[in-house]
XYZ file of C-alpha atoms in Angstrom:
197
model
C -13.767 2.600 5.514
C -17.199 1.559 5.098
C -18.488 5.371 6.747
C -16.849 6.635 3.320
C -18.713 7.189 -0.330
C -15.954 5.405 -1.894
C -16.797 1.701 -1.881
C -13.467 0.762 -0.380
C -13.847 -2.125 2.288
C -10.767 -4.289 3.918
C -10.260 -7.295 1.506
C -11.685 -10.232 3.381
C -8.698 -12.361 3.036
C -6.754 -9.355 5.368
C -9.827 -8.970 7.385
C -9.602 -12.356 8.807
C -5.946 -11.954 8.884
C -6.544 -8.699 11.250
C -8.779 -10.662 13.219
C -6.914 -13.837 13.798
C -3.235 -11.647 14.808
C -1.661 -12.529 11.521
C -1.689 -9.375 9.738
C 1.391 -7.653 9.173
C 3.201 -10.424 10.833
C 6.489 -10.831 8.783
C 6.380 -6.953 8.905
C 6.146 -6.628 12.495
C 9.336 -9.440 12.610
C 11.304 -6.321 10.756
C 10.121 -3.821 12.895
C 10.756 -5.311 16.349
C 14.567 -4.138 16.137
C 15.566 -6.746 13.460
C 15.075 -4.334 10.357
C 14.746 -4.561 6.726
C 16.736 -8.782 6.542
C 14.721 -9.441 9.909
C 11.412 -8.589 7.394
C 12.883 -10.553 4.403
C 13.289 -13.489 6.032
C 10.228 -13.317 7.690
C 8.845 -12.825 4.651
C 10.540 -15.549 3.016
C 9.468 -17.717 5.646
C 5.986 -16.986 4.856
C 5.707 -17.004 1.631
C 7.116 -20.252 1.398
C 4.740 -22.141 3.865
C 1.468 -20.344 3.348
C -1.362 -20.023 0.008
C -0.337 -16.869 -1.818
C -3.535 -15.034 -0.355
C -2.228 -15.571 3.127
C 1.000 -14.810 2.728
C 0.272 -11.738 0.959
C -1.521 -10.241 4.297
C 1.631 -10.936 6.271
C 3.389 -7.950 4.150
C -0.158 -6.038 4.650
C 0.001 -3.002 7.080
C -3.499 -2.144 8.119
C -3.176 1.412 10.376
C -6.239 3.244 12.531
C -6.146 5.766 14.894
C -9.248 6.736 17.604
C -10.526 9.626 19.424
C -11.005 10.101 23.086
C -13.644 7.308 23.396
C -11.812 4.973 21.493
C -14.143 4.653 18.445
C -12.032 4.089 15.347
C -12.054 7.639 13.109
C -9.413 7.007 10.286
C -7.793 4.019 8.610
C -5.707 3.037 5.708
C -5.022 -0.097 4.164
C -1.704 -0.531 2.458
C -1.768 -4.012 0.999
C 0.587 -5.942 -1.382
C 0.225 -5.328 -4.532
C -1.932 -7.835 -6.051
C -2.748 -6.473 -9.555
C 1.396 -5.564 -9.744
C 1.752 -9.645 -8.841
C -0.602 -9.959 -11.517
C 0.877 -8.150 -14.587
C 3.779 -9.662 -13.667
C 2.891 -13.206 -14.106
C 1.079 -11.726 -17.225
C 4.426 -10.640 -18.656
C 6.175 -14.244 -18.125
C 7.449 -13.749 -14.185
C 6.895 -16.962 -12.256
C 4.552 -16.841 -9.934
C 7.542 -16.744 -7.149
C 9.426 -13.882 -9.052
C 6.358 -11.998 -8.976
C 5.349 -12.751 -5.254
C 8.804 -11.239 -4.391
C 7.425 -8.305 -5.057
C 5.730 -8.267 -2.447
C 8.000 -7.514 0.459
C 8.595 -4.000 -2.189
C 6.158 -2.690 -3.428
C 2.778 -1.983 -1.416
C -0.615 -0.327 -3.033
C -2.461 2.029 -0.409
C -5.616 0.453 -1.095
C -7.825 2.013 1.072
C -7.971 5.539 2.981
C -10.915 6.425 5.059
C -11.254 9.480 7.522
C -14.535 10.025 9.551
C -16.464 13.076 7.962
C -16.793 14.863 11.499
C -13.026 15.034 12.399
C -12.032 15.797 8.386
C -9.753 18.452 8.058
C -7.259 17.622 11.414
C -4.669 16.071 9.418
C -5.509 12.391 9.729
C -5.647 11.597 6.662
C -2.183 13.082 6.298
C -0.581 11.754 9.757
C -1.788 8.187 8.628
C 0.014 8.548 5.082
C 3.319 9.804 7.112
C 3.311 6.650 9.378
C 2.771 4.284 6.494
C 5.765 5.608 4.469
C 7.978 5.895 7.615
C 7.084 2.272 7.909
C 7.720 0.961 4.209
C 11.032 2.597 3.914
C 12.226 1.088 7.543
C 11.690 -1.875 6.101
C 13.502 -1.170 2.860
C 10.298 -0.729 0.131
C 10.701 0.683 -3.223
C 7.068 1.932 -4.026
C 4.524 3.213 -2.386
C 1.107 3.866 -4.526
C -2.615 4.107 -4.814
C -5.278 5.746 -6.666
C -8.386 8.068 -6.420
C -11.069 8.816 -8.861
C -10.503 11.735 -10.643
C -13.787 13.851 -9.809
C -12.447 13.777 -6.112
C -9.930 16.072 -7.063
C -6.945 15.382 -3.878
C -4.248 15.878 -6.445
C -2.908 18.737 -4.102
C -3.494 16.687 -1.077
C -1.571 13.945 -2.262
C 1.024 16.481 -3.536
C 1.567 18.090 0.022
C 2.059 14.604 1.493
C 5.056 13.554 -0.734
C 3.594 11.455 -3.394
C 3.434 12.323 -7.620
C 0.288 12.333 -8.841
C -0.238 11.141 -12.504
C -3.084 12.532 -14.863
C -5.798 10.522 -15.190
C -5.195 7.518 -17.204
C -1.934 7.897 -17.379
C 0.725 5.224 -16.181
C 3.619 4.834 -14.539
C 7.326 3.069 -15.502
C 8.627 0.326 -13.426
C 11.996 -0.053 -14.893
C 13.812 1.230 -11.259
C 12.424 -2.123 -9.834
C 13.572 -4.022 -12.862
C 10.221 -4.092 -14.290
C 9.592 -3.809 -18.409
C 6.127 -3.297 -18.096
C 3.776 0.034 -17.073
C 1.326 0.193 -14.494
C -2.094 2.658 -14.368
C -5.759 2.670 -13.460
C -8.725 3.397 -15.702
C -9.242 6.803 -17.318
C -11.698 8.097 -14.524
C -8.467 7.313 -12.140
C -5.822 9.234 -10.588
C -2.300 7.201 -9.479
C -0.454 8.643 -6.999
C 3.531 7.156 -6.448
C 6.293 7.525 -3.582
C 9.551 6.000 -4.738
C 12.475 5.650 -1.947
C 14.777 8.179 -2.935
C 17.694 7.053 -5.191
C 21.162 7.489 -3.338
């Protein structure tokens, strides 16, 4: 991330946690053929036993991929949603009800492709695997944001996501939510729900 423009860096909090084997660890407990209760309970487990910030990284999904000589050429971030956990609280949520969230609802917070290989579908392949992987393990929301002047709207489009006007916010009421959630006016949110059945 830190070969892009953007200013986006790893939070330090999941750096560590990447770097000591505890990132994405209640998530990996869900994905090892247990599923979506195998990842709650994990989850649980964690959230229950650990400071908020290090909990949080255990539901934080951190994805690369390489080229032929194994230097690192695209990453995203998808953390839990910290400024969701936030507004919550804000809006009279304990701050249990609101760490709930985290096992669903995740914020892409950073995506990062190496100028020379732009253009192969990285960007796109690395979105794909990080829905696939949210909605195995039963998430609601899936969301980010850009600034506006980079104009990916259609990018974001093509790869399955809404992608709201500057500015503009979003409702929250299909996760039981009463309050709305943006970025500033120079900011674009993008949002994947799971599909209602």
């Amino acid at each position: 991330m830190a070969t892009t423009s953007d200013g986006v860096r790893i939070i330090p909090v999941l750096a560590a946690a990447i770097e000591d084997g505890s990132a994405a660890s209640a998530m990996l407990a869900g994905l090892g053929g247990g599923g979506s209760n195998a990842y709650h309970d994990a989850a649980a487990h964690t959230f229950t036993d650990r400071p908020m910030h290090q909990a949080l990284t255990t539901v934080s999904l951190t994805l690369g991929t390489a080229d032929g000589q194994d230097r690192i050429v695209g990453v995203l971030s998808a953390t839990a949603p910290g400024t969701l956990i936030d507004m919550a609280m804000s809006n009279g949520f304990t701050a249990e009800q609101a760490m709930a969230l985290g096992p669903f609802v995740a914020k892409i917070h950073g995506l990062a492709v190496a100028e020379h290989v732009r253009g192969q579908g990285i960007a796109a392949a690395l979105l794909k695997r990080t829905w696939q992987v949210h909605q195995q393990l039963g998430y609601m929301l899936l969301y980010g944001s850009y600034r506006a002047d980079r104009d990916l709207a259609a990018f974001y489009n093509r790869c399955g996501y809404t992608v709201h006007a500057p500015g503009e916010t979003f409702p929250l009421d299909r996760i039981a939510l009463p309050f709305r959630l943006g970025a500033g006016d120079d900011q674009c949110v993008f949002t994947r729900w799971r599909p209602r059945h």
